[in-house]
Amino acid sequence: MPQYSLQPSAKVRQPASQWFGQPVDVLDDLGQGHEPRAVMVTCCHLGCAPDQVSHAEPGEFYIVQNAGNVVPDPAEPVDSTLASLELGLQYETVSHVIVCGHTSCGFVRRPLVLQQRETFRSMRSHSNPARSRGGLNGHRPASGEQQVRSACQHVLHQLEKLARHPFIAERLEHGALTLHGWLVGDETSQIRYYNPGTSRFELQLSGAR
């Protein structure tokens, strides 16, 4: 498995007042084209809102969002997520890819929804491995620590699939790209980052950068 090791910024939820009166010249600069430093694959859920889980300036992340922060398996047909990932990596400034999940992710917690609705049925293969690794079987809803463990495993499973894509594997082999796993606490806004040294998701310490 590749190494993932990026600590997110310590401040994860800025007061709303800091976003009021944002200078127009910032938006003008973005209109001229931005130079992102990282591609972030994240969930559509509000708990994973990129502007709330980092201290990054506008345009620093190239965002790819979908239900459950899912990365397609290399054997699957090319879809919009994969196309967006490849497009994001065309920026020469990008040297990181972050898979960012959240603790109460319904994609992991509620398997019956994926089973009963035709739209989601094909997505079960993306959530089942995480539930199994987290100690969950069948259609029983996840809760508490089992849910958190399963959400962590879900992020790792997406990273494993990501590393198998040829356009990612080539960059990893040449040291041009680093993969990272983040997990946002929905109730606390705290971020756990995957530490390859301990093989654990660890809380970002306050004040660290």
PDB file of C-alpha atoms in Angstrom:
ATOM      1  CA  MET A   1       0.000   0.000   0.000  1.00  0.00           C
ATOM      2  CA  PRO A   2       1.338   3.513  -0.755  1.00  0.00           C
ATOM      3  CA  GLN A   3       2.183   5.919   2.039  1.00  0.00           C
ATOM      4  CA  TYR A   4      -0.353   8.590   2.985  1.00  0.00           C
ATOM      5  CA  SER A   5       0.752  11.364   5.314  1.00  0.00           C
ATOM      6  CA  LEU A   6      -0.643  14.870   5.207  1.00  0.00           C
ATOM      7  CA  GLN A   7      -1.679  16.782   8.293  1.00  0.00           C
ATOM      8  CA  PRO A   8      -4.575  19.178   7.647  1.00  0.00           C
ATOM      9  CA  SER A   9      -4.591  22.717   8.972  1.00  0.00           C
ATOM     10  CA  ALA A  10      -5.406  23.071  12.655  1.00  0.00           C
ATOM     11  CA  LYS A  11      -8.287  25.520  12.207  1.00  0.00           C
ATOM     12  CA  VAL A  12     -11.075  23.666  10.483  1.00  0.00           C
ATOM     13  CA  ARG A  13     -14.130  25.851  10.889  1.00  0.00           C
ATOM     14  CA  GLN A  14     -13.653  29.588  10.627  1.00  0.00           C
ATOM     15  CA  PRO A  15     -16.279  32.019  12.005  1.00  0.00           C
ATOM     16  CA  ALA A  16     -18.769  33.028   9.360  1.00  0.00           C
ATOM     17  CA  SER A  17     -17.731  36.670   9.795  1.00  0.00           C
ATOM     18  CA  GLN A  18     -14.385  35.886   8.178  1.00  0.00           C
ATOM     19  CA  TRP A  19     -16.116  35.130   4.905  1.00  0.00           C
ATOM     20  CA  PHE A  20     -18.150  38.336   4.753  1.00  0.00           C
ATOM     21  CA  GLY A  21     -16.746  41.124   2.646  1.00  0.00           C
ATOM     22  CA  GLN A  22     -14.272  38.875   0.862  1.00  0.00           C
ATOM     23  CA  PRO A  23     -12.209  41.080  -1.487  1.00  0.00           C
ATOM     24  CA  VAL A  24     -13.430  41.092  -5.059  1.00  0.00           C
ATOM     25  CA  ASP A  25      -9.836  40.857  -6.308  1.00  0.00           C
ATOM     26  CA  VAL A  26      -9.629  37.283  -4.953  1.00  0.00           C
ATOM     27  CA  LEU A  27     -12.485  36.259  -7.219  1.00  0.00           C
ATOM     28  CA  ASP A  28     -10.943  38.228 -10.074  1.00  0.00           C
ATOM     29  CA  ASP A  29      -7.720  36.258  -9.628  1.00  0.00           C
ATOM     30  CA  LEU A  30      -9.650  32.980  -9.775  1.00  0.00           C
ATOM     31  CA  GLY A  31     -11.292  34.170 -12.964  1.00  0.00           C
ATOM     32  CA  GLN A  32      -7.839  34.304 -14.547  1.00  0.00           C
ATOM     33  CA  GLY A  33      -7.325  30.624 -13.743  1.00  0.00           C
ATOM     34  CA  HIS A  34      -6.206  28.958 -10.521  1.00  0.00           C
ATOM     35  CA  GLU A  35      -3.249  26.794  -9.598  1.00  0.00           C
ATOM     36  CA  PRO A  36      -4.464  24.152  -7.125  1.00  0.00           C
ATOM     37  CA  ARG A  37      -1.969  22.362  -4.898  1.00  0.00           C
ATOM     38  CA  ALA A  38      -4.135  19.307  -4.256  1.00  0.00           C
ATOM     39  CA  VAL A  39      -7.037  17.331  -5.671  1.00  0.00           C
ATOM     40  CA  MET A  40      -9.635  16.462  -3.018  1.00  0.00           C
ATOM     41  CA  VAL A  41     -12.112  13.618  -3.512  1.00  0.00           C
ATOM     42  CA  THR A  42     -14.862  14.252  -1.005  1.00  0.00           C
ATOM     43  CA  CYS A  43     -18.493  13.514  -0.180  1.00  0.00           C
ATOM     44  CA  CYS A  44     -21.451  15.659  -1.236  1.00  0.00           C
ATOM     45  CA  HIS A  45     -22.546  15.836   2.409  1.00  0.00           C
ATOM     46  CA  LEU A  46     -22.176  19.200   4.156  1.00  0.00           C
ATOM     47  CA  GLY A  47     -19.858  17.587   6.711  1.00  0.00           C
ATOM     48  CA  CYS A  48     -17.215  17.348   3.984  1.00  0.00           C
ATOM     49  CA  ALA A  49     -17.593  20.888   2.638  1.00  0.00           C
ATOM     50  CA  PRO A  50     -14.030  21.671   1.490  1.00  0.00           C
ATOM     51  CA  ASP A  51     -14.186  25.299   2.618  1.00  0.00           C
ATOM     52  CA  GLN A  52     -14.953  24.111   6.157  1.00  0.00           C
ATOM     53  CA  VAL A  53     -12.365  21.361   6.567  1.00  0.00           C
ATOM     54  CA  SER A  54      -9.228  23.260   5.657  1.00  0.00           C
ATOM     55  CA  HIS A  55      -7.455  26.552   6.014  1.00  0.00           C
ATOM     56  CA  ALA A  56      -6.838  26.729   2.267  1.00  0.00           C
ATOM     57  CA  GLU A  57      -7.389  29.836   0.201  1.00  0.00           C
ATOM     58  CA  PRO A  58      -9.940  29.799  -2.648  1.00  0.00           C
ATOM     59  CA  GLY A  59      -8.566  27.824  -5.562  1.00  0.00           C
ATOM     60  CA  GLU A  60      -5.976  25.813  -3.605  1.00  0.00           C
ATOM     61  CA  PHE A  61      -8.047  22.622  -3.920  1.00  0.00           C
ATOM     62  CA  TYR A  62      -9.365  21.044  -7.099  1.00  0.00           C
ATOM     63  CA  ILE A  63     -12.574  19.481  -5.766  1.00  0.00           C
ATOM     64  CA  VAL A  64     -14.163  16.217  -6.935  1.00  0.00           C
ATOM     65  CA  GLN A  65     -17.409  15.491  -5.039  1.00  0.00           C
ATOM     66  CA  ASN A  66     -19.789  12.551  -5.211  1.00  0.00           C
ATOM     67  CA  ALA A  67     -21.969  10.456  -2.921  1.00  0.00           C
ATOM     68  CA  GLY A  68     -19.655   8.688  -0.492  1.00  0.00           C
ATOM     69  CA  ASN A  69     -16.322  10.133  -1.773  1.00  0.00           C
ATOM     70  CA  VAL A  70     -16.078   7.078  -4.018  1.00  0.00           C
ATOM     71  CA  VAL A  71     -13.142   6.353  -6.334  1.00  0.00           C
ATOM     72  CA  PRO A  72     -14.035   4.007  -9.219  1.00  0.00           C
ATOM     73  CA  ASP A  73     -12.246   0.683  -9.456  1.00  0.00           C
ATOM     74  CA  PRO A  74      -9.744   0.552 -12.343  1.00  0.00           C
ATOM     75  CA  ALA A  75     -11.779  -2.271 -13.915  1.00  0.00           C
ATOM     76  CA  GLU A  76     -14.932  -0.137 -14.093  1.00  0.00           C
ATOM     77  CA  PRO A  77     -15.891   2.011 -17.091  1.00  0.00           C
ATOM     78  CA  VAL A  78     -14.614   5.582 -17.058  1.00  0.00           C
ATOM     79  CA  ASP A  79     -17.095   7.896 -15.350  1.00  0.00           C
ATOM     80  CA  SER A  80     -17.232  11.587 -14.435  1.00  0.00           C
ATOM     81  CA  THR A  81     -15.310  11.054 -11.177  1.00  0.00           C
ATOM     82  CA  LEU A  82     -12.385   9.428 -12.934  1.00  0.00           C
ATOM     83  CA  ALA A  83     -12.447  12.008 -15.722  1.00  0.00           C
ATOM     84  CA  SER A  84     -12.447  14.808 -13.136  1.00  0.00           C
ATOM     85  CA  LEU A  85      -9.486  13.236 -11.320  1.00  0.00           C
ATOM     86  CA  GLU A  86      -7.469  13.025 -14.510  1.00  0.00           C
ATOM     87  CA  LEU A  87      -8.373  16.596 -15.389  1.00  0.00           C
ATOM     88  CA  GLY A  88      -7.307  17.824 -11.948  1.00  0.00           C
ATOM     89  CA  LEU A  89      -3.931  16.147 -12.287  1.00  0.00           C
ATOM     90  CA  GLN A  90      -3.259  18.060 -15.497  1.00  0.00           C
ATOM     91  CA  TYR A  91      -2.376  21.040 -13.309  1.00  0.00           C
ATOM     92  CA  GLU A  92       1.402  21.058 -12.871  1.00  0.00           C
ATOM     93  CA  THR A  93       0.960  22.578  -9.406  1.00  0.00           C
ATOM     94  CA  VAL A  94      -0.893  19.516  -8.048  1.00  0.00           C
ATOM     95  CA  SER A  95       1.274  17.151  -6.008  1.00  0.00           C
ATOM     96  CA  HIS A  96      -1.292  15.734  -3.551  1.00  0.00           C
ATOM     97  CA  VAL A  97      -4.561  13.812  -3.762  1.00  0.00           C
ATOM     98  CA  ILE A  98      -6.744  13.729  -0.641  1.00  0.00           C
ATOM     99  CA  VAL A  99      -9.675  11.377  -0.071  1.00  0.00           C
ATOM    100  CA  CYS A 100     -11.825  13.098   2.556  1.00  0.00           C
ATOM    101  CA  GLY A 101     -14.662  11.220   4.262  1.00  0.00           C
ATOM    102  CA  HIS A 102     -16.783  11.972   7.322  1.00  0.00           C
ATOM    103  CA  THR A 103     -17.750  10.015  10.419  1.00  0.00           C
ATOM    104  CA  SER A 104     -21.514   9.743   9.899  1.00  0.00           C
ATOM    105  CA  CYS A 105     -21.382   8.983   6.183  1.00  0.00           C
ATOM    106  CA  GLY A 106     -24.737   7.484   5.194  1.00  0.00           C
ATOM    107  CA  PHE A 107     -23.055   5.673   2.317  1.00  0.00           C
ATOM    108  CA  VAL A 108     -21.429   3.394   4.912  1.00  0.00           C
ATOM    109  CA  ARG A 109     -24.076   3.593   7.640  1.00  0.00           C
ATOM    110  CA  ARG A 110     -27.246   2.727   5.699  1.00  0.00           C
ATOM    111  CA  PRO A 111     -26.710  -0.243   3.359  1.00  0.00           C
ATOM    112  CA  LEU A 112     -30.441  -0.874   2.948  1.00  0.00           C
ATOM    113  CA  VAL A 113     -30.765   2.383   1.032  1.00  0.00           C
ATOM    114  CA  LEU A 114     -28.161   1.141  -1.442  1.00  0.00           C
ATOM    115  CA  GLN A 115     -29.962  -2.201  -1.696  1.00  0.00           C
ATOM    116  CA  GLN A 116     -33.511  -0.924  -2.138  1.00  0.00           C
ATOM    117  CA  ARG A 117     -32.977   1.891  -4.614  1.00  0.00           C
ATOM    118  CA  GLU A 118     -32.049   0.965  -8.155  1.00  0.00           C
ATOM    119  CA  THR A 119     -30.012   4.144  -8.555  1.00  0.00           C
ATOM    120  CA  PHE A 120     -27.649   3.127  -5.755  1.00  0.00           C
ATOM    121  CA  ARG A 121     -27.629  -0.640  -6.151  1.00  0.00           C
ATOM    122  CA  SER A 122     -24.514  -0.694  -8.318  1.00  0.00           C
ATOM    123  CA  MET A 123     -22.661   1.324  -5.657  1.00  0.00           C
ATOM    124  CA  ARG A 124     -22.871  -1.373  -2.968  1.00  0.00           C
ATOM    125  CA  SER A 125     -19.523  -2.789  -4.078  1.00  0.00           C
ATOM    126  CA  HIS A 126     -17.903   0.452  -2.942  1.00  0.00           C
ATOM    127  CA  SER A 127     -19.349   0.370   0.588  1.00  0.00           C
ATOM    128  CA  ASN A 128     -19.353  -3.361   1.417  1.00  0.00           C
ATOM    129  CA  PRO A 129     -15.549  -3.719   1.882  1.00  0.00           C
ATOM    130  CA  ALA A 130     -15.466  -0.848   4.379  1.00  0.00           C
ATOM    131  CA  ARG A 131     -18.365  -2.255   6.406  1.00  0.00           C
ATOM    132  CA  SER A 132     -16.751  -5.699   6.488  1.00  0.00           C
ATOM    133  CA  ARG A 133     -13.385  -4.308   7.604  1.00  0.00           C
ATOM    134  CA  GLY A 134     -15.146  -2.217  10.240  1.00  0.00           C
ATOM    135  CA  GLY A 135     -16.821  -5.311  11.705  1.00  0.00           C
ATOM    136  CA  LEU A 136     -20.250  -4.807  10.127  1.00  0.00           C
ATOM    137  CA  ASN A 137     -22.136  -7.460   8.184  1.00  0.00           C
ATOM    138  CA  GLY A 138     -25.507  -7.657   6.489  1.00  0.00           C
ATOM    139  CA  HIS A 139     -27.873  -4.690   6.409  1.00  0.00           C
ATOM    140  CA  ARG A 140     -27.615  -3.640  10.058  1.00  0.00           C
ATOM    141  CA  PRO A 141     -27.130   0.153  10.314  1.00  0.00           C
ATOM    142  CA  ALA A 142     -23.783   1.224  11.716  1.00  0.00           C
ATOM    143  CA  SER A 143     -23.473   3.369  14.828  1.00  0.00           C
ATOM    144  CA  GLY A 144     -20.911   4.638  17.319  1.00  0.00           C
ATOM    145  CA  GLU A 145     -17.343   3.426  17.045  1.00  0.00           C
ATOM    146  CA  GLN A 146     -18.253   0.799  14.456  1.00  0.00           C
ATOM    147  CA  GLN A 147     -19.487   3.574  12.186  1.00  0.00           C
ATOM    148  CA  VAL A 148     -16.265   5.555  12.695  1.00  0.00           C
ATOM    149  CA  ARG A 149     -14.119   2.466  12.036  1.00  0.00           C
ATOM    150  CA  SER A 150     -16.098   1.686   8.901  1.00  0.00           C
ATOM    151  CA  ALA A 151     -15.806   5.287   7.699  1.00  0.00           C
ATOM    152  CA  CYS A 152     -12.026   5.106   8.209  1.00  0.00           C
ATOM    153  CA  GLN A 153     -11.852   1.842   6.284  1.00  0.00           C
ATOM    154  CA  HIS A 154     -13.966   3.353   3.529  1.00  0.00           C
ATOM    155  CA  VAL A 155     -11.415   6.152   3.035  1.00  0.00           C
ATOM    156  CA  LEU A 156      -8.557   3.626   2.946  1.00  0.00           C
ATOM    157  CA  HIS A 157     -10.419   1.451   0.451  1.00  0.00           C
ATOM    158  CA  GLN A 158     -10.809   4.435  -1.894  1.00  0.00           C
ATOM    159  CA  LEU A 159      -7.093   5.224  -1.546  1.00  0.00           C
ATOM    160  CA  GLU A 160      -6.202   1.647  -2.445  1.00  0.00           C
ATOM    161  CA  LYS A 161      -8.320   1.835  -5.602  1.00  0.00           C
ATOM    162  CA  LEU A 162      -6.883   5.239  -6.433  1.00  0.00           C
ATOM    163  CA  ALA A 163      -3.314   3.918  -6.275  1.00  0.00           C
ATOM    164  CA  ARG A 164      -4.130   1.171  -8.799  1.00  0.00           C
ATOM    165  CA  HIS A 165      -5.102   3.573 -11.571  1.00  0.00           C
ATOM    166  CA  PRO A 166      -2.206   3.765 -14.059  1.00  0.00           C
ATOM    167  CA  PHE A 167      -2.200   7.571 -14.265  1.00  0.00           C
ATOM    168  CA  ILE A 168      -1.896   7.705 -10.446  1.00  0.00           C
ATOM    169  CA  ALA A 169       0.517   4.773 -10.064  1.00  0.00           C
ATOM    170  CA  GLU A 170       2.959   6.333 -12.522  1.00  0.00           C
ATOM    171  CA  ARG A 171       3.096   9.584 -10.563  1.00  0.00           C
ATOM    172  CA  LEU A 172       3.483   7.716  -7.268  1.00  0.00           C
ATOM    173  CA  GLU A 173       6.361   5.679  -8.686  1.00  0.00           C
ATOM    174  CA  HIS A 174       8.190   8.832  -9.759  1.00  0.00           C
ATOM    175  CA  GLY A 175       7.564  10.612  -6.454  1.00  0.00           C
ATOM    176  CA  ALA A 176       5.474  13.285  -8.143  1.00  0.00           C
ATOM    177  CA  LEU A 177       2.341  12.615  -6.100  1.00  0.00           C
ATOM    178  CA  THR A 178       1.392  11.809  -2.510  1.00  0.00           C
ATOM    179  CA  LEU A 179      -1.927  10.305  -1.381  1.00  0.00           C
ATOM    180  CA  HIS A 180      -3.672  11.289   1.850  1.00  0.00           C
ATOM    181  CA  GLY A 181      -6.677  10.135   3.868  1.00  0.00           C
ATOM    182  CA  TRP A 182      -8.762  12.543   5.966  1.00  0.00           C
ATOM    183  CA  LEU A 183     -11.851  11.889   8.083  1.00  0.00           C
ATOM    184  CA  VAL A 184     -13.983  14.783   9.346  1.00  0.00           C
ATOM    185  CA  GLY A 185     -15.956  14.478  12.584  1.00  0.00           C
ATOM    186  CA  ASP A 186     -19.483  15.653  11.766  1.00  0.00           C
ATOM    187  CA  GLU A 187     -20.243  16.702  15.338  1.00  0.00           C
ATOM    188  CA  THR A 188     -16.876  18.265  16.165  1.00  0.00           C
ATOM    189  CA  SER A 189     -15.404  19.370  12.802  1.00  0.00           C
ATOM    190  CA  GLN A 190     -12.147  17.770  13.944  1.00  0.00           C
ATOM    191  CA  ILE A 191     -10.059  16.081  11.275  1.00  0.00           C
ATOM    192  CA  ARG A 192      -8.379  12.719  11.623  1.00  0.00           C
ATOM    193  CA  TYR A 193      -5.596  12.094   9.145  1.00  0.00           C
ATOM    194  CA  TYR A 194      -4.178   8.715   8.212  1.00  0.00           C
ATOM    195  CA  ASN A 195      -0.692   8.236   9.642  1.00  0.00           C
ATOM    196  CA  PRO A 196       1.152   5.476   7.758  1.00  0.00           C
ATOM    197  CA  GLY A 197       3.677   5.224  10.584  1.00  0.00           C
ATOM    198  CA  THR A 198       1.036   3.982  13.018  1.00  0.00           C
ATOM    199  CA  SER A 199      -1.525   2.691  10.476  1.00  0.00           C
ATOM    200  CA  ARG A 200      -4.130   4.755  12.321  1.00  0.00           C
ATOM    201  CA  PHE A 201      -6.300   7.796  11.754  1.00  0.00           C
ATOM    202  CA  GLU A 202      -5.086  10.402  14.235  1.00  0.00           C
ATOM    203  CA  LEU A 203      -6.544  13.711  15.347  1.00  0.00           C
ATOM    204  CA  GLN A 204      -4.836  16.847  14.132  1.00  0.00           C
ATOM    205  CA  LEU A 205      -3.345  18.563  17.177  1.00  0.00           C
ATOM    206  CA  SER A 206      -4.557  22.084  17.846  1.00  0.00           C
ATOM    207  CA  GLY A 207      -2.047  24.711  16.824  1.00  0.00           C
ATOM    208  CA  ALA A 208      -0.107  22.412  14.497  1.00  0.00           C
ATOM    209  CA  ARG A 209       0.447  23.351  10.895  1.00  0.00           C
TER     210      ARG A 209
END
